[in-house]
Tab-separated table of C-alpha atoms and ligand atoms in Angstrom:
chain	number	residue	atom	x	y	z
A	1	MET	CA	97.393	93.853	107.917
A	2	LYS	CA	98.356	91.632	105.136
A	3	LYS	CA	97.843	87.822	105.093
A	4	SER	CA	100.789	85.773	106.243
A	5	ALA	CA	101.714	82.054	106.287
A	6	VAL	CA	103.666	82.623	109.559
A	7	LYS	CA	102.365	83.902	112.709
A	8	THR	CA	105.334	83.412	114.859
A	9	PHE	CA	108.976	83.139	113.995
A	10	GLY	CA	112.416	82.867	115.696
A	11	ILE	CA	115.368	84.883	114.548
A	12	LEU	CA	119.097	84.440	115.415
A	13	THR	CA	122.510	85.720	114.392
A	14	SER	CA	125.322	83.062	114.059
A	15	GLY	CA	128.994	82.869	113.229
A	16	GLY	CA	131.412	85.867	113.124
A	17	ASP	CA	129.683	89.255	113.663
A	18	ALA	CA	129.595	91.677	110.776
A	19	PRO	CA	128.460	95.293	110.323
A	20	GLY	CA	124.786	95.388	109.322
A	21	LEU	CA	123.513	92.544	111.457
A	22	ASN	CA	121.313	94.857	113.460
A	23	ALA	CA	120.062	96.609	110.358
A	24	ALA	CA	119.011	93.171	109.085
A	25	ILE	CA	117.263	92.160	112.242
A	26	ARG	CA	115.520	95.472	112.177
A	27	GLY	CA	114.392	95.086	108.633
A	28	VAL	CA	112.921	91.636	109.101
A	29	ALA	CA	111.311	92.435	112.442
A	30	ARG	CA	109.752	95.877	111.442
A	31	THR	CA	108.159	94.556	108.218
A	32	ALA	CA	106.915	91.348	109.965
A	33	ILE	CA	105.331	93.270	112.820
A	34	ASP	CA	104.070	96.308	110.856
A	35	LYS	CA	102.855	94.620	107.669
A	36	TYR	CA	102.024	91.242	108.858
A	37	ASP	CA	101.376	91.357	112.579
A	38	MET	CA	103.769	88.413	113.242
A	39	LYS	CA	105.275	87.600	116.651
A	40	VAL	CA	109.150	87.871	116.719
A	41	ILE	CA	111.038	85.607	118.988
A	42	GLY	CA	114.761	86.818	119.383
A	43	ILE	CA	117.079	83.869	120.066
A	44	GLN	CA	120.218	84.653	121.906
A	45	ASP	CA	123.821	83.701	120.735
A	46	GLY	CA	123.052	81.935	117.614
A	47	TYR	CA	122.212	78.215	117.530
A	48	ARG	CA	123.768	77.875	120.968
A	49	GLY	CA	120.809	79.965	122.388
A	50	LEU	CA	118.391	77.851	120.533
A	51	MET	CA	119.859	74.595	121.713
A	52	GLN	CA	119.596	75.994	125.349
A	53	GLY	CA	116.241	77.513	125.089
A	54	ARG	CA	117.271	81.159	125.518
A	55	CYS	CA	115.013	83.623	123.793
A	56	ARG	CA	112.567	86.531	124.317
A	57	GLU	CA	109.883	88.168	122.357
A	58	LEU	CA	111.142	91.277	120.575
A	59	LYS	CA	109.007	94.345	120.465
A	60	PRO	CA	109.142	97.436	118.244
A	61	GLU	CA	111.170	99.382	120.882
A	62	ASP	CA	113.902	96.746	120.655
A	63	PHE	CA	114.716	97.854	117.088
A	64	SER	CA	114.755	101.540	117.730
A	65	GLY	CA	118.124	103.135	117.253
A	66	ILE	CA	119.955	99.931	116.152
A	67	LEU	CA	120.257	100.623	112.332
A	68	MET	CA	123.739	102.132	112.751
A	69	ARG	CA	125.009	99.994	115.556
A	70	GLY	CA	127.662	97.405	114.782
A	71	GLY	CA	127.623	93.842	116.423
A	72	THR	CA	124.384	92.156	116.988
A	73	ILE	CA	121.663	92.843	119.735
A	74	LEU	CA	121.112	89.103	119.751
A	75	GLY	CA	124.586	87.992	120.333
A	76	THR	CA	126.325	85.290	118.245
A	77	SER	CA	128.364	81.973	118.595
A	78	ARG	CA	129.995	79.636	116.186
A	79	GLU	CA	127.971	76.673	117.530
A	80	LYS	CA	127.530	73.862	114.886
A	81	PRO	CA	124.682	71.699	116.288
A	82	PHE	CA	125.113	68.904	113.618
A	83	LYS	CA	128.639	68.342	114.645
A	84	ASN	CA	127.653	67.686	118.261
A	85	PRO	CA	125.858	64.290	118.479
A	86	VAL	CA	126.334	63.825	122.249
A	87	LYS	CA	123.211	63.801	124.313
A	88	ASP	CA	123.027	66.405	127.102
A	89	PRO	CA	123.104	64.492	130.406
A	90	GLU	CA	120.461	66.762	131.849
A	91	THR	CA	117.952	66.880	129.018
A	92	GLY	CA	118.758	63.545	127.335
A	93	ARG	CA	118.714	65.322	123.980
A	94	THR	CA	121.248	65.877	121.310
A	95	ALA	CA	121.795	69.565	120.029
A	96	VAL	CA	119.651	69.066	117.012
A	97	GLU	CA	116.829	67.358	119.053
A	98	SER	CA	116.992	70.320	121.503
A	99	ILE	CA	116.607	72.817	118.549
A	100	LYS	CA	113.617	70.823	117.336
A	101	TYR	CA	112.312	70.818	120.892
A	102	TYR	CA	112.351	74.451	121.422
A	103	TYR	CA	111.199	75.272	117.883
A	104	LYS	CA	107.950	73.379	118.829
A	105	GLU	CA	107.718	74.631	122.480
A	106	TRP	CA	107.859	78.148	121.437
A	107	GLY	CA	105.315	77.610	118.752
A	108	LEU	CA	107.528	78.822	115.913
A	109	ASP	CA	106.238	78.567	112.235
A	110	ALA	CA	109.600	79.385	110.955
A	111	LEU	CA	113.186	80.354	111.943
A	112	VAL	CA	115.327	83.141	110.251
A	113	VAL	CA	119.010	82.481	110.449
A	114	ILE	CA	121.380	85.333	109.621
A	115	GLY	CA	124.955	84.339	108.948
A	116	GLY	CA	127.642	82.911	106.570
A	117	ASN	CA	128.578	79.644	105.315
A	118	GLY	CA	128.201	77.739	108.536
A	119	THR	CA	124.993	79.340	109.569
A	120	ASN	CA	123.216	78.775	106.110
A	121	SER	CA	124.575	75.223	105.918
A	122	THR	CA	123.153	74.406	109.233
A	123	GLY	CA	119.866	76.063	108.153
A	124	ALA	CA	119.874	73.795	105.101
A	125	LEU	CA	120.162	70.768	107.376
A	126	LEU	CA	117.475	71.992	109.747
A	127	GLN	CA	115.155	72.470	106.743
A	128	GLU	CA	115.662	68.782	105.943
A	129	GLU	CA	114.822	67.945	109.504
A	130	GLY	CA	111.418	69.578	108.875
A	131	LEU	CA	111.889	73.173	110.230
A	132	ASN	CA	111.044	76.127	108.093
A	133	ILE	CA	114.247	78.047	107.512
A	134	ILE	CA	115.031	81.432	105.769
A	135	GLY	CA	118.571	82.409	105.527
A	136	LEU	CA	120.194	85.905	105.177
A	137	PRO	CA	123.762	86.324	103.781
A	138	LYS	CA	126.118	88.002	106.005
A	139	THR	CA	129.972	87.949	106.083
A	140	ILE	CA	132.785	90.347	105.713
A	141	ASP	CA	134.450	87.724	103.629
A	142	ASN	CA	131.792	87.827	100.784
A	143	ASP	CA	132.515	84.142	100.182
A	144	LEU	CA	128.917	82.882	100.376
A	145	ALA	CA	127.756	80.939	97.448
A	146	GLY	CA	124.459	81.797	95.718
A	147	THR	CA	124.651	85.583	96.194
A	148	ASP	CA	126.773	88.200	94.366
A	149	ILE	CA	127.117	90.231	97.653
A	150	THR	CA	126.939	89.726	101.328
A	151	PHE	CA	126.412	92.525	103.924
A	152	GLY	CA	129.263	93.429	105.987
A	153	PHE	CA	131.717	93.194	103.200
A	154	HIS	CA	131.633	96.801	101.987
A	155	THR	CA	132.258	98.103	105.497
A	156	ALA	CA	135.256	95.852	105.857
A	157	VAL	CA	136.484	97.041	102.474
A	158	ASP	CA	136.111	100.634	103.647
A	159	VAL	CA	138.053	99.974	106.928
A	160	ALA	CA	140.767	98.067	105.064
A	161	THR	CA	141.016	100.711	102.496
A	162	GLU	CA	141.401	103.495	105.086
A	163	ALA	CA	144.175	101.553	106.805
A	164	ILE	CA	145.992	101.014	103.415
A	165	ASP	CA	145.788	104.816	102.776
A	166	ARG	CA	147.241	105.497	106.239
A	167	LEU	CA	149.984	102.987	105.732
A	168	HIS	CA	150.844	104.510	102.255
A	169	THR	CA	151.943	107.822	103.884
A	170	THR	CA	154.176	106.320	106.490
A	171	ALA	CA	155.535	103.783	103.803
A	172	HIS	CA	156.404	106.756	101.679
A	173	SER	CA	158.288	108.637	104.472
A	174	HIS	CA	160.398	105.727	105.461
A	175	ASN	CA	160.842	103.965	102.097
A	176	ARG	CA	159.554	100.706	103.613
A	177	ILE	CA	157.599	97.775	102.369
A	178	MET	CA	154.306	97.858	104.365
A	179	ILE	CA	152.494	94.558	104.521
A	180	ILE	CA	148.965	94.638	105.615
A	181	GLU	CA	147.132	91.384	106.361
A	182	VAL	CA	143.275	91.433	106.004
A	183	MET	CA	140.727	88.715	106.760
A	184	GLY	CA	139.750	85.939	104.304
A	185	HIS	CA	140.807	82.456	104.910
A	186	LYS	CA	139.488	80.686	101.821
A	187	ALA	CA	138.559	83.641	99.438
A	188	GLY	CA	140.509	86.910	98.723
A	189	TRP	CA	137.546	89.187	98.082
A	190	LEU	CA	138.419	91.581	100.826
A	191	ALA	CA	142.214	91.682	100.069
A	192	LEU	CA	141.315	92.187	96.330
A	193	TYR	CA	138.765	95.022	96.712
A	194	ALA	CA	140.617	96.858	99.565
A	195	GLY	CA	143.932	96.269	97.571
A	196	VAL	CA	142.716	97.768	94.331
A	197	ALA	CA	140.807	100.591	96.173
A	198	GLY	CA	143.959	101.460	98.250
A	199	GLY	CA	146.320	101.201	95.242
A	200	GLY	CA	148.266	98.067	96.710
A	201	ASP	CA	151.254	97.328	94.635
A	202	VAL	CA	150.999	93.686	95.529
A	203	ILE	CA	147.895	91.627	96.463
A	204	LEU	CA	148.052	88.145	97.573
A	205	ILE	CA	144.907	86.036	97.667
A	206	PRO	CA	144.278	82.369	98.419
A	207	GLU	CA	143.021	81.802	94.863
A	208	ILE	CA	146.422	82.700	93.369
A	209	PRO	CA	149.375	81.030	95.001
A	210	TYR	CA	152.323	83.414	95.214
A	211	LYS	CA	156.079	83.097	94.162
A	212	ILE	CA	158.201	85.246	96.377
A	213	GLU	CA	160.663	85.812	93.576
A	214	SER	CA	157.944	87.321	91.429
A	215	ILE	CA	156.967	89.806	94.160
A	216	ALA	CA	160.608	90.637	94.903
A	217	LYS	CA	161.174	91.358	91.116
A	218	HIS	CA	158.133	93.699	91.047
A	219	LEU	CA	159.353	95.596	94.116
A	220	GLN	CA	162.826	95.848	92.826
A	221	LYS	CA	161.411	97.282	89.526
A	222	ARG	CA	159.519	99.921	91.502
A	223	LYS	CA	162.617	100.875	93.358
A	224	GLU	CA	164.601	101.244	90.108
A	225	ALA	CA	161.772	103.542	88.929
A	226	GLY	CA	162.376	105.731	91.896
A	227	LYS	CA	159.574	104.216	94.261
A	228	ALA	CA	161.428	102.688	97.135
A	229	PHE	CA	158.187	102.093	99.138
A	230	SER	CA	155.558	99.490	98.447
A	231	ILE	CA	152.236	98.275	99.867
A	232	VAL	CA	151.557	94.531	100.014
A	233	VAL	CA	148.012	93.553	100.860
A	234	VAL	CA	147.799	89.922	102.062
A	235	ALA	CA	144.761	87.835	102.687
A	236	GLU	CA	145.086	85.731	105.803
A	237	GLY	CA	144.622	82.637	103.684
A	238	ALA	CA	147.251	83.509	101.041
A	239	LEU	CA	149.580	80.625	100.230
A	240	SER	CA	152.848	80.179	98.426
A	241	GLU	CA	153.146	78.019	95.249
A	242	SER	CA	155.131	75.385	97.087
A	243	GLU	CA	152.225	74.973	99.547
A	244	THR	CA	149.967	73.968	96.725
A	245	ASP	CA	151.646	70.610	96.484
A	246	MET	CA	150.733	69.805	100.052
A	247	ASP	CA	147.571	67.714	100.871
A	248	LYS	CA	144.943	69.466	103.013
A	249	LYS	CA	146.037	67.743	106.260
A	250	THR	CA	149.703	68.568	105.786
A	251	PHE	CA	148.981	72.097	104.857
A	252	LYS	CA	146.688	72.668	107.934
A	253	GLN	CA	149.586	71.066	110.228
A	254	SER	CA	152.203	73.387	108.780
A	255	ARG	CA	149.891	76.500	109.291
A	256	ASN	CA	149.062	75.383	112.727
A	257	ALA	CA	152.757	74.993	113.576
A	258	MET	CA	153.352	78.742	112.419
A	259	SER	CA	153.245	80.855	115.613
A	260	TYR	CA	152.746	83.988	113.431
A	261	SER	CA	150.329	84.923	110.700
A	262	ILE	CA	151.019	84.787	106.993
A	263	ALA	CA	151.877	88.588	106.621
A	264	TYR	CA	154.971	88.042	108.917
A	265	ARG	CA	156.107	85.121	106.794
A	266	VAL	CA	155.842	87.186	103.508
A	267	ALA	CA	157.708	90.131	105.191
A	268	HIS	CA	160.546	87.896	106.268
A	269	GLU	CA	160.679	86.259	102.804
A	270	LEU	CA	160.621	89.660	101.036
A	271	GLU	CA	163.193	91.188	103.283
A	272	ALA	CA	165.492	88.165	102.584
A	273	ALA	CA	164.901	88.426	98.773
A	274	THR	CA	165.054	92.200	98.361
A	275	GLY	CA	166.963	93.521	101.424
A	276	LEU	CA	164.211	96.249	101.673
A	277	GLU	CA	162.907	97.109	105.116
A	278	SER	CA	159.501	95.977	105.826
A	279	ARG	CA	156.870	96.306	108.492
A	280	VAL	CA	153.621	94.356	109.241
A	281	THR	CA	150.119	95.404	110.171
A	282	VAL	CA	147.415	92.777	110.890
A	283	LEU	CA	144.122	94.469	110.806
A	284	GLY	CA	142.205	91.620	112.553
A	285	TYR	CA	138.854	92.399	114.271
A	286	LEU	CA	138.876	96.069	113.335
A	287	GLN	CA	137.519	94.917	110.099
A	288	ARG	CA	134.399	93.344	111.821
A	289	GLY	CA	133.632	95.905	114.435
A	290	GLY	CA	131.933	99.269	114.346
A	291	THR	CA	129.327	101.086	112.476
A	292	PRO	CA	128.128	99.650	109.154
A	293	SER	CA	128.574	101.783	105.987
A	294	PRO	CA	125.468	103.230	104.364
A	295	TYR	CA	125.787	100.658	101.631
A	296	ASP	CA	125.639	97.664	104.094
A	297	ARG	CA	122.807	99.409	106.184
A	298	ILE	CA	120.689	99.437	102.877
A	299	LEU	CA	121.837	96.027	101.769
A	300	ALA	CA	121.041	94.408	105.109
A	301	THR	CA	117.755	96.195	105.340
A	302	GLN	CA	116.763	95.053	101.813
A	303	PHE	CA	117.646	91.387	102.715
A	304	GLY	CA	115.693	91.706	106.077
A	305	VAL	CA	112.489	93.099	104.462
A	306	GLU	CA	112.665	90.489	101.683
A	307	ALA	CA	113.036	87.745	104.340
A	308	ALA	CA	109.903	89.049	106.005
A	309	HIS	CA	107.933	88.931	102.762
A	310	MET	CA	109.223	85.345	102.259
A	311	LEU	CA	107.929	84.342	105.698
A	312	ALA	CA	104.531	85.847	104.783
A	313	ARG	CA	104.480	83.887	101.446
A	314	GLY	CA	105.617	80.648	103.135
A	315	GLU	CA	108.803	80.490	101.025
A	316	PHE	CA	111.095	78.401	103.077
A	317	GLY	CA	114.398	76.591	102.544
A	318	ALA	CA	115.859	79.573	100.854
A	319	MET	CA	118.307	82.481	101.370
A	320	THR	CA	117.794	86.047	100.252
A	321	ALA	CA	120.308	86.928	97.652
A	322	PHE	CA	121.394	89.399	95.109
A	323	VAL	CA	121.862	87.850	91.729
A	324	LYS	CA	122.977	89.899	88.760
A	325	GLY	CA	121.852	93.054	90.509
A	326	ALA	CA	118.465	91.925	91.396
A	327	LEU	CA	117.055	91.123	94.948
A	328	THR	CA	115.960	87.422	94.936
A	329	SER	CA	116.176	84.273	96.792
A	330	VAL	CA	118.019	80.944	96.254
A	331	PRO	CA	117.588	77.446	97.723
A	332	LEU	CA	119.599	76.892	100.847
A	333	LYS	CA	120.809	73.536	99.241
A	334	ILE	CA	122.745	75.498	96.756
A	335	VAL	CA	124.472	77.638	99.314
A	336	ALA	CA	125.344	74.869	101.807
A	337	GLY	CA	128.941	73.660	102.093
A	338	LYS	CA	130.281	75.867	99.296
A	339	THR	CA	132.789	78.733	99.210
A	340	LYS	CA	132.448	81.493	96.623
A	341	LYS	CA	136.035	82.073	95.528
A	342	VAL	CA	137.418	84.858	93.421
A	343	PRO	CA	137.176	83.546	89.831
A	344	MET	CA	140.080	84.213	87.551
A	345	ASP	CA	138.006	86.367	85.160
A	346	ASP	CA	136.740	88.552	87.999
A	347	SER	CA	136.495	92.112	86.558
A	348	VAL	CA	138.109	93.770	89.618
A	349	LEU	CA	141.071	91.210	89.514
A	350	LEU	CA	141.535	91.849	85.757
A	351	CYS	CA	141.401	95.532	86.147
A	352	GLY	CA	143.906	95.426	89.119
A	353	ARG	CA	146.228	93.456	87.003
A	354	ALA	CA	145.768	95.748	84.046
A	355	ALA	CA	146.587	98.716	86.257
A	356	GLY	CA	149.957	97.165	87.254
A	357	THR	CA	149.165	95.309	90.546
A	358	CYS	CA	151.282	92.154	91.012
A	359	PHE	CA	149.294	89.078	92.234
A	360	GLY	CA	152.365	87.090	92.967
A	361	GLU	CA	152.167	84.895	89.908
B	1	F6P	O1	133.722	86.167	109.569
B	1	F6P	C1	134.648	85.592	108.973
B	1	F6P	C2	136.002	85.750	109.462
B	1	F6P	O2	136.131	87.136	109.588
B	1	F6P	C3	137.218	85.148	108.857
B	1	F6P	O3	137.780	85.957	107.819
B	1	F6P	C4	138.199	85.159	110.055
B	1	F6P	O4	139.144	84.190	109.734
B	1	F6P	C5	137.190	84.593	111.027
B	1	F6P	O5	136.109	85.230	110.884
B	1	F6P	C6	137.696	84.679	112.452
B	1	F6P	O6	136.746	84.874	113.309
B	1	F6P	P1	136.765	84.292	114.858
B	1	F6P	O7	138.043	84.462	115.497
B	1	F6P	O8	135.571	85.037	115.409
B	1	F6P	O9	136.297	82.787	114.637
């Protein structure tokens, strides 16, 4: 057995689930147990379980057969302990006080948190509170700062691309505009990658506000060239140019007032502008569920194994990351509270544009 700074650690998954969570848990735990003889405490339902003291020790048999399973064996929640300052009437503790209480009560030397923006931001705050935190980057949105790639993203791209391929054939048969909405509130990575992979004629992402006239023009041109069908890939956070003038609050209010998602609005606007028949598909949670792709299984395992080595080295307050193709770690402080958006010089964006995709500009 190798020497380790950590004897016992807790592990949780938090935020929206993503394919590869079980592979990551397995990677951390197997390395921690086999190489360093650490004790692994599995915490249920993310930070909520930690606040409520719900956990159990995980043994090697718990990780058997989970590599290819979607979801998370630990369960998850979107609990944000720092946004909940109210004292629990039964315990007399706030959420953060409860977390600190159980961390001590269970004899944890460190806590591994697997998740996206919210999870790693909470991790950064807990580190400031004196806990030893290591983060792992998970999200199908790939919008986490500090890392080039998050696990879950490529599986979601695969799922969305297959959906676009299927829509292509029916769009062709009926000469329709097929509008497909994929996840991504603040960043358009998923729409961009699936859109380019699936040969989307139009891709709308939050980073590039769209003009309906530009899209209509593009679709008309295709029709004149003998292609009466088109595929429009829309990120759920796409917005029109006129919406960019709104302040954050007004934008939120107007979106909350919409009883339908953005793809329906785009369909309606395009039908009005072109007279072409359109149909909408909202992929939703299909993008998050199911088996991780081989790529995500490997990526999540790499992050997991690296996290175990970091526990052994006592390297806390950091998140595992891929930066310029190399497996590394970055301080949680630089991850917290940020969103990694698609930059305007992104190579996939540029190649999509060069290959004739309309981005609604
Ligand atoms: O995991 C991120 C994400 O997939 C977003 O793209 C999406 O808007 C959000 O989760 C919705 O998840 P939930 O309904 O679980 O909050």
